[in-house]
Amino acid sequence: MKEYIIKIGDEPDIMGNYPLTEKAKELVRCKDCQHQDDLRYEVGGKFVCRKGHGWNTDSFFCADGEPKNS
């Protein structure tokens, strides 16, 4: 299953639908991200990924998430 981040307009169109304002971007959770691997380190009592983002669980995500290469 894939999840996406979408941005929609504030006003519905004539059919009552809210149009996308940007192309949908895949949401990548920490557990599936190439930046969250064995190189995690601790800073100030919390773990961060190679991008320097703090995370608490594998279900967390951030704007810099990139899928692991297959």
XYZ file of N, CA and C in Angstrom:
210
model
N 0.842 -1.173 0.000
C 0.000 0.000 0.000
C 0.887 1.236 0.000
N 0.568 2.196 -0.829
C 1.281 3.463 -0.872
C 0.400 4.559 -0.304
N 1.046 5.528 0.328
C 0.341 6.689 0.859
C 0.881 7.919 0.155
N 0.030 8.930 0.003
C 0.424 10.132 -0.705
C 0.090 11.376 0.098
N 0.887 12.412 -0.118
C 0.622 13.732 0.442
C 0.042 14.552 -0.696
N -1.115 15.156 -0.467
C -1.740 15.964 -1.503
C -2.064 17.352 -0.961
N -2.089 18.316 -1.859
C -2.521 19.667 -1.520
C -3.741 19.958 -2.374
N -4.798 20.406 -1.714
C -6.037 20.698 -2.434
C -6.382 22.173 -2.292
N -7.180 22.655 -3.234
C -7.631 24.040 -3.210
C -8.630 24.285 -2.091
N -8.831 25.551 -1.776
C -9.755 25.942 -0.708
C -11.214 25.927 -1.145
N -11.440 26.059 -2.433
C -12.801 26.165 -2.955
C -13.135 24.955 -3.827
N -14.324 24.390 -3.657
C -14.718 23.264 -4.517
C -15.033 23.747 -5.931
N -14.888 22.828 -6.903
C -15.271 23.162 -8.272
C -16.783 23.024 -8.410
N -17.282 23.157 -9.613
C -18.722 23.132 -9.856
C -19.371 21.807 -9.460
N -18.575 20.730 -9.438
C -19.089 19.415 -9.070
C -18.947 19.137 -7.570
N -18.375 20.084 -6.835
C -18.211 19.902 -5.394
C -16.911 19.229 -4.998
N -16.030 19.018 -5.961
C -14.740 18.398 -5.679
C -13.682 19.470 -5.422
N -12.735 19.149 -4.590
C -11.637 20.063 -4.308
C -10.453 19.667 -5.192
N -10.058 20.532 -6.115
C -8.993 20.160 -7.055
C -7.617 20.134 -6.397
N -6.747 19.265 -6.917
C -5.364 19.235 -6.456
C -4.676 20.512 -6.914
N -3.838 21.091 -6.042
C -3.096 22.292 -6.416
C -1.653 21.958 -6.779
N -1.201 20.764 -6.433
C 0.131 20.285 -6.780
C 0.041 18.790 -7.059
N 1.034 18.288 -7.764
C 1.093 16.855 -8.031
C 1.248 16.108 -6.707
N 0.571 14.982 -6.573
C 0.661 14.166 -5.357
C 2.084 13.660 -5.169
N 2.559 13.639 -3.923
C 3.901 13.165 -3.597
C 3.764 11.953 -2.681
N 4.544 10.920 -2.980
C 4.483 9.722 -2.151
C 4.985 10.024 -0.738
N 4.249 9.572 0.261
C 4.650 9.698 1.653
C 5.525 8.489 1.970
N 6.731 8.749 2.459
C 7.664 7.671 2.774
C 7.885 7.665 4.284
N 7.471 6.604 4.934
C 7.656 6.486 6.382
C 9.102 6.118 6.692
N 9.556 6.453 7.902
C 10.949 6.210 8.294
C 11.377 4.769 8.021
N 10.531 3.815 8.323
C 10.911 2.410 8.161
C 11.194 2.046 6.712
N 10.673 2.836 5.755
C 10.858 2.560 4.336
C 11.821 3.550 3.669
N 12.433 4.423 4.456
C 13.258 5.502 3.918
C 14.731 5.102 3.834
N 15.392 5.541 2.768
C 16.809 5.224 2.602
C 17.700 5.976 3.584
N 17.192 7.013 4.224
C 17.994 7.782 5.177
C 17.938 7.204 6.592
N 17.011 6.298 6.841
C 16.872 5.672 8.156
C 17.455 4.270 8.046
N 18.703 4.142 8.410
C 19.354 2.843 8.321
C 20.276 2.668 9.529
N 21.278 1.849 9.420
C 22.162 1.571 10.548
C 23.022 2.761 10.953
N 22.975 3.858 10.202
C 23.779 5.027 10.525
C 23.056 6.005 11.452
N 21.942 5.587 12.044
C 21.232 6.449 12.987
C 22.147 6.764 14.158
N 22.014 7.937 14.707
C 22.835 8.324 15.846
C 22.007 9.144 16.820
N 22.517 9.302 18.026
C 21.773 9.985 19.075
C 22.295 11.406 19.235
N 21.372 12.356 19.299
C 21.703 13.762 19.512
C 20.751 14.294 20.575
N 21.308 14.775 21.662
C 20.459 15.349 22.702
C 19.419 14.403 23.257
N 19.729 13.123 23.319
C 18.814 12.156 23.902
C 17.773 11.598 22.957
N 17.789 11.991 21.678
C 16.843 11.389 20.732
C 17.592 10.943 19.485
N 17.053 9.945 18.831
C 17.682 9.414 17.632
C 17.304 10.265 16.426
N 18.232 10.408 15.511
C 17.986 11.133 14.282
C 18.478 10.296 13.102
N 17.959 10.580 11.932
C 18.395 9.877 10.728
C 19.578 10.618 10.108
N 20.076 10.099 8.990
C 21.210 10.736 8.321
C 20.877 12.140 7.827
N 19.606 12.454 7.631
C 19.200 13.796 7.230
C 19.147 14.733 8.441
N 19.294 14.166 9.644
C 19.279 14.972 10.855
C 17.904 15.200 11.443
N 16.922 14.439 10.961
C 15.557 14.587 11.471
C 15.320 13.635 12.638
N 14.720 14.147 13.680
C 14.349 13.297 14.801
C 13.166 12.431 14.430
N 13.072 11.289 15.032
C 11.941 10.394 14.800
C 11.716 9.572 16.054
N 10.500 9.149 16.232
C 10.145 8.363 17.413
C 9.803 6.926 17.081
N 9.175 6.718 15.971
C 8.745 5.370 15.595
C 8.970 5.159 14.106
N 8.898 3.926 13.664
C 9.040 3.632 12.242
C 7.906 4.211 11.411
N 6.781 4.561 12.051
C 5.652 5.100 11.295
C 5.766 6.612 11.079
N 6.782 7.250 11.681
C 6.991 8.683 11.480
C 7.410 8.937 10.035
N 7.220 10.153 9.551
C 7.658 10.522 8.211
C 8.030 11.997 8.195
N 8.779 12.411 7.172
C 9.147 13.811 7.017
C 9.131 14.185 5.542
N 9.343 15.427 5.255
C 9.322 15.907 3.874
C 10.503 15.402 3.055
N 11.582 14.979 3.713
C 12.779 14.521 3.010
C 12.796 13.021 2.758
N 11.726 12.324 3.095
C 11.698 10.877 2.935
C 11.888 10.449 1.491
N 12.767 9.471 1.283
C 13.006 8.910 -0.042
C 12.968 7.388 0.088
N 12.233 6.708 -0.801
C 12.137 5.250 -0.704
C 13.503 4.582 -0.829
N 13.658 3.463 -0.120
C 14.879 2.676 -0.263
C 14.970 2.147 -1.676
N 16.180 2.084 -2.195
C 16.380 1.515 -3.528
C 16.169 0.020 -3.455
N 15.463 -0.507 -4.414
C 15.174 -1.943 -4.421
C 16.361 -2.763 -4.853
